[in-house]
GROMACS .gro file of N, CA and C in nm:
model
  240
    1MET      N    1   0.085  -0.118   0.000
    1MET     CA    2   0.000   0.000   0.000
    1MET      C    3   0.089   0.124   0.000
    2PRO      N    4   0.069   0.214  -0.096
    2PRO     CA    5   0.154   0.334  -0.101
    2PRO      C    6   0.118   0.435   0.007
    3THR      N    7   0.217   0.514   0.042
    3THR     CA    8   0.195   0.626   0.132
    3THR      C    9   0.175   0.750   0.046
    4PHE      N   10   0.071   0.825   0.072
    4PHE     CA   11   0.042   0.947  -0.002
    4PHE      C   12   0.088   1.067   0.080
    5LEU      N   13   0.175   1.149   0.021
    5LEU     CA   14   0.219   1.272   0.086
    5LEU      C   15   0.161   1.389   0.007
    6THR      N   16   0.073   1.463   0.069
    6THR     CA   17   0.013   1.581   0.005
    6THR      C   18   0.101   1.701   0.036
    7VAL      N   19   0.153   1.762  -0.068
    7VAL     CA   20   0.244   1.875  -0.053
    7VAL      C   21   0.164   2.004  -0.043
    8PRO      N   22   0.186   2.082   0.065
    8PRO     CA   23   0.116   2.210   0.075
    8PRO      C   24   0.168   2.309  -0.030
    9PRO      N   25   0.085   2.403  -0.074
    9PRO     CA   26   0.126   2.497  -0.178
    9PRO      C   27   0.248   2.582  -0.142
   10ASP      N   28   0.270   2.608  -0.014
   10ASP     CA   29   0.383   2.692   0.027
   10ASP      C   30   0.506   2.612   0.068
   11ALA      N   31   0.507   2.482   0.043
   11ALA     CA   32   0.619   2.397   0.084
   11ALA      C   33   0.742   2.423  -0.003
   12ALA      N   34   0.858   2.419   0.060
   12ALA     CA   35   0.984   2.431  -0.012
   12ALA      C   36   1.028   2.293  -0.058
   13PHE      N   37   1.105   2.290  -0.164
   13PHE     CA   38   1.152   2.163  -0.218
   13PHE      C   39   1.226   2.081  -0.113
   14GLU      N   40   1.314   2.144  -0.040
   14GLU     CA   41   1.396   2.071   0.057
   14GLU      C   42   1.311   2.008   0.167
   15SER      N   43   1.203   2.072   0.207
   15SER     CA   44   1.117   2.012   0.309
   15SER      C   45   1.047   1.887   0.255
   16VAL      N   46   1.011   1.890   0.127
   16VAL     CA   47   0.948   1.773   0.065
   16VAL      C   48   1.048   1.659   0.054
   17ARG      N   49   1.172   1.693   0.017
   17ARG     CA   50   1.276   1.590   0.008
   17ARG      C   51   1.301   1.527   0.145
   18ARG      N   52   1.300   1.609   0.250
   18ARG     CA   53   1.319   1.555   0.386
   18ARG      C   54   1.203   1.467   0.427
   19GLN      N   55   1.080   1.506   0.390
   19GLN     CA   56   0.965   1.421   0.421
   19GLN      C   57   0.977   1.287   0.351
   20LEU      N   58   1.021   1.289   0.227
   20LEU     CA   59   1.042   1.165   0.154
   20LEU      C   60   1.148   1.080   0.223
   21ALA      N   61   1.253   1.143   0.270
   21ALA     CA   62   1.362   1.070   0.336
   21ALA      C   63   1.316   1.002   0.465
   22GLN      N   64   1.213   1.055   0.527
   22GLN     CA   65   1.163   0.999   0.653
   22GLN      C   66   1.069   0.882   0.633
   23GLN      N   67   1.025   0.860   0.512
   23GLN     CA   68   0.931   0.751   0.486
   23GLN      C   69   1.000   0.616   0.493
   24ARG      N   70   0.934   0.521   0.551
   24ARG     CA   71   0.989   0.386   0.564
   24ARG      C   72   0.902   0.285   0.491
   25THR      N   73   0.846   0.328   0.378
   25THR     CA   74   0.762   0.240   0.298
   25THR      C   75   0.828   0.218   0.162
   26THR      N   76   0.777   0.123   0.088
   26THR     CA   77   0.837   0.091  -0.041
   26THR      C   78   0.775   0.169  -0.156
   27HIS      N   79   0.661   0.236  -0.131
   27HIS     CA   80   0.593   0.312  -0.236
   27HIS      C   81   0.543   0.445  -0.178
   28VAL      N   82   0.583   0.555  -0.242
   28VAL     CA   83   0.540   0.688  -0.198
   28VAL      C   84   0.484   0.763  -0.319
   29VAL      N   85   0.368   0.825  -0.299
   29VAL     CA   86   0.306   0.907  -0.401
   29VAL      C   87   0.302   1.050  -0.349
   30LEU      N   88   0.365   1.142  -0.423
   30LEU     CA   89   0.361   1.284  -0.388
   30LEU      C   90   0.245   1.348  -0.463
   31VAL      N   91   0.152   1.404  -0.390
   31VAL     CA   92   0.038   1.475  -0.449
   31VAL      C   93   0.074   1.623  -0.445
   32LEU      N   94   0.100   1.679  -0.564
   32LEU     CA   95   0.151   1.815  -0.573
   32LEU      C   96   0.039   1.916  -0.599
   33PRO      N   97   0.051   2.037  -0.541
   33PRO     CA   98  -0.048   2.141  -0.568
   33PRO      C   99  -0.042   2.186  -0.714
   34GLN      N  100  -0.148   2.244  -0.762
   34GLN     CA  101  -0.161   2.280  -0.903
   34GLN      C  102  -0.048   2.371  -0.952
   35ASP      N  103  -0.017   2.475  -0.882
   35ASP     CA  104   0.082   2.572  -0.930
   35ASP      C  105   0.213   2.566  -0.852
   36TRP      N  106   0.251   2.449  -0.806
   36TRP     CA  107   0.374   2.435  -0.728
   36TRP      C  108   0.492   2.435  -0.824
   37THR      N  109   0.580   2.532  -0.812
   37THR     CA  110   0.688   2.552  -0.908
   37THR      C  111   0.822   2.498  -0.860
   38GLU      N  112   0.827   2.436  -0.745
   38GLU     CA  113   0.953   2.389  -0.690
   38GLU      C  114   1.016   2.276  -0.772
   39LEU      N  115   0.937   2.206  -0.852
   39LEU     CA  116   0.992   2.098  -0.935
   39LEU      C  117   1.001   2.138  -1.082
   40ASP      N  118   0.997   2.268  -1.110
   40ASP     CA  119   1.016   2.314  -1.247
   40ASP      C  120   1.158   2.285  -1.297
   41ASN      N  121   1.248   2.266  -1.204
   41ASN     CA  122   1.387   2.239  -1.234
   41ASN      C  123   1.408   2.088  -1.245
   42LEU      N  124   1.457   2.041  -1.358
   42LEU     CA  125   1.479   1.898  -1.381
   42LEU      C  126   1.578   1.839  -1.282
   43ALA      N  127   1.675   1.919  -1.240
   43ALA     CA  128   1.775   1.872  -1.143
   43ALA      C  129   1.709   1.838  -1.010
   44ARG      N  130   1.613   1.916  -0.967
   44ARG     CA  131   1.543   1.887  -0.841
   44ARG      C  132   1.462   1.759  -0.852
   45LEU      N  133   1.403   1.738  -0.967
   45LEU     CA  134   1.327   1.615  -0.990
   45LEU      C  135   1.420   1.494  -0.978
   46ARG      N  136   1.537   1.506  -1.035
   46ARG     CA  137   1.635   1.397  -1.025
   46ARG      C  138   1.684   1.378  -0.882
   47LEU      N  139   1.693   1.487  -0.806
   47LEU     CA  140   1.731   1.475  -0.664
   47LEU      C  141   1.628   1.392  -0.588
   48LEU      N  142   1.500   1.418  -0.614
   48LEU     CA  143   1.395   1.338  -0.551
   48LEU      C  144   1.406   1.192  -0.592
   49GLN      N  145   1.432   1.171  -0.719
   49GLN     CA  146   1.446   1.035  -0.770
   49GLN      C  147   1.563   0.963  -0.700
   50ARG      N  148   1.674   1.030  -0.686
   50ARG     CA  149   1.790   0.969  -0.619
   50ARG      C  150   1.760   0.940  -0.472
   51GLN      N  151   1.687   1.031  -0.406
   51GLN     CA  152   1.649   1.008  -0.267
   51GLN      C  153   1.566   0.880  -0.256
   52ALA      N  154   1.469   0.864  -0.345
   52ALA     CA  155   1.384   0.745  -0.344
   52ALA      C  156   1.466   0.620  -0.375
   53GLN      N  157   1.557   0.628  -0.470
   53GLN     CA  158   1.641   0.512  -0.504
   53GLN      C  159   1.729   0.473  -0.386
   54TYR      N  160   1.782   0.570  -0.317
   54TYR     CA  161   1.867   0.545  -0.200
   54TYR      C  162   1.790   0.468  -0.094
   55GLN      N  163   1.661   0.497  -0.082
   55GLN     CA  164   1.576   0.432   0.018
   55GLN      C  165   1.512   0.305  -0.034
   56HIS      N  166   1.539   0.267  -0.159
   56HIS     CA  167   1.475   0.152  -0.222
   56HIS      C  168   1.324   0.168  -0.220
   57CYS      N  169   1.281   0.286  -0.263
   57CYS     CA  170   1.140   0.325  -0.259
   57CYS      C  171   1.095   0.361  -0.400
   58HIS      N  172   0.976   0.319  -0.437
   58HIS     CA  173   0.917   0.357  -0.566
   58HIS      C  174   0.844   0.490  -0.547
   59LEU      N  175   0.875   0.587  -0.632
   59LEU     CA  176   0.817   0.720  -0.622
   59LEU      C  177   0.725   0.745  -0.740
   60ALA      N  178   0.612   0.809  -0.714
   60ALA     CA  179   0.520   0.852  -0.820
   60ALA      C  180   0.471   0.992  -0.785
   61LEU      N  181   0.431   1.067  -0.888
   61LEU     CA  182   0.381   1.202  -0.869
   61LEU      C  183   0.238   1.212  -0.920
   62VAL      N  184   0.158   1.293  -0.852
   62VAL     CA  185   0.025   1.329  -0.900
   62VAL      C  186   0.028   1.480  -0.918
   63THR      N  187   0.013   1.526  -1.042
   63THR     CA  188   0.021   1.668  -1.073
   63THR      C  189  -0.069   1.704  -1.190
   64GLY      N  190  -0.113   1.828  -1.191
   64GLY     CA  191  -0.192   1.877  -1.302
   64GLY      C  192  -0.107   1.947  -1.407
   65GLN      N  193   0.023   1.953  -1.386
   65GLN     CA  194   0.114   2.023  -1.476
   65GLN      C  195   0.167   1.929  -1.584
   66ALA      N  196   0.132   1.956  -1.708
   66ALA     CA  197   0.175   1.870  -1.819
   66ALA      C  198   0.326   1.870  -1.835
   67ALA      N  199   0.390   1.985  -1.815
   67ALA     CA  200   0.536   1.993  -1.830
   67ALA      C  201   0.606   1.907  -1.725
   68LEU      N  202   0.554   1.907  -1.604
   68LEU     CA  203   0.614   1.825  -1.498
   68LEU      C  204   0.595   1.677  -1.527
   69ARG      N  205   0.479   1.639  -1.580
   69ARG     CA  206   0.458   1.499  -1.616
   69ARG      C  207   0.557   1.457  -1.724
   70LYS      N  208   0.584   1.546  -1.818
   70LYS     CA  209   0.680   1.515  -1.924
   70LYS      C  210   0.821   1.498  -1.868
   71HIS      N  211   0.862   1.588  -1.779
   71HIS     CA  212   0.994   1.576  -1.716
   71HIS      C  213   1.004   1.448  -1.633
   72ALA      N  214   0.898   1.416  -1.563
   72ALA     CA  215   0.897   1.294  -1.482
   72ALA      C  216   0.912   1.172  -1.573
   73GLN      N  217   0.845   1.172  -1.685
   73GLN     CA  218   0.855   1.062  -1.781
   73GLN      C  219   0.999   1.048  -1.830
   74GLN      N  220   1.065   1.159  -1.855
   74GLN     CA  221   1.205   1.157  -1.900
   74GLN      C  222   1.297   1.093  -1.796
   75THR      N  223   1.266   1.113  -1.668
   75THR     CA  224   1.351   1.059  -1.563
   75THR      C  225   1.307   0.921  -1.517
   76GLY      N  226   1.192   0.875  -1.566
   76GLY     CA  227   1.145   0.742  -1.529
   76GLY      C  228   1.056   0.739  -1.406
   77ILE      N  229   1.008   0.855  -1.362
   77ILE     CA  230   0.918   0.862  -1.248
   77ILE      C  231   0.774   0.862  -1.300
   78PRO      N  232   0.691   0.769  -1.257
   78PRO     CA  233   0.551   0.770  -1.300
   78PRO      C  234   0.483   0.898  -1.252
   79ALA      N  235   0.408   0.962  -1.339
   79ALA     CA  236   0.335   1.084  -1.304
   79ALA      C  237   0.195   1.076  -1.363
   80TYR      N  238   0.100   1.115  -1.283
   80TYR     CA  239  -0.041   1.109  -1.323
   80TYR      C  240  -0.106   1.243  -1.304
   0.00000   0.00000   0.00000
């Protein structure tokens, strides 16, 4: 069963990465706010991916941003 982390609109990228690091499950789904711009940077997306890989955790994103879904697809992160 995946753990769902709902990201608040005012959350900083680093706080989300730390929340991911604290998870002790094998599947985490980040539910992102509509206009959250902290993952507009491809490097930050890869940082999240590396954090999940380090923890042996499967990461997925739920977002309404088409550009973010495309970047996630490029990095191999499922995005819906």
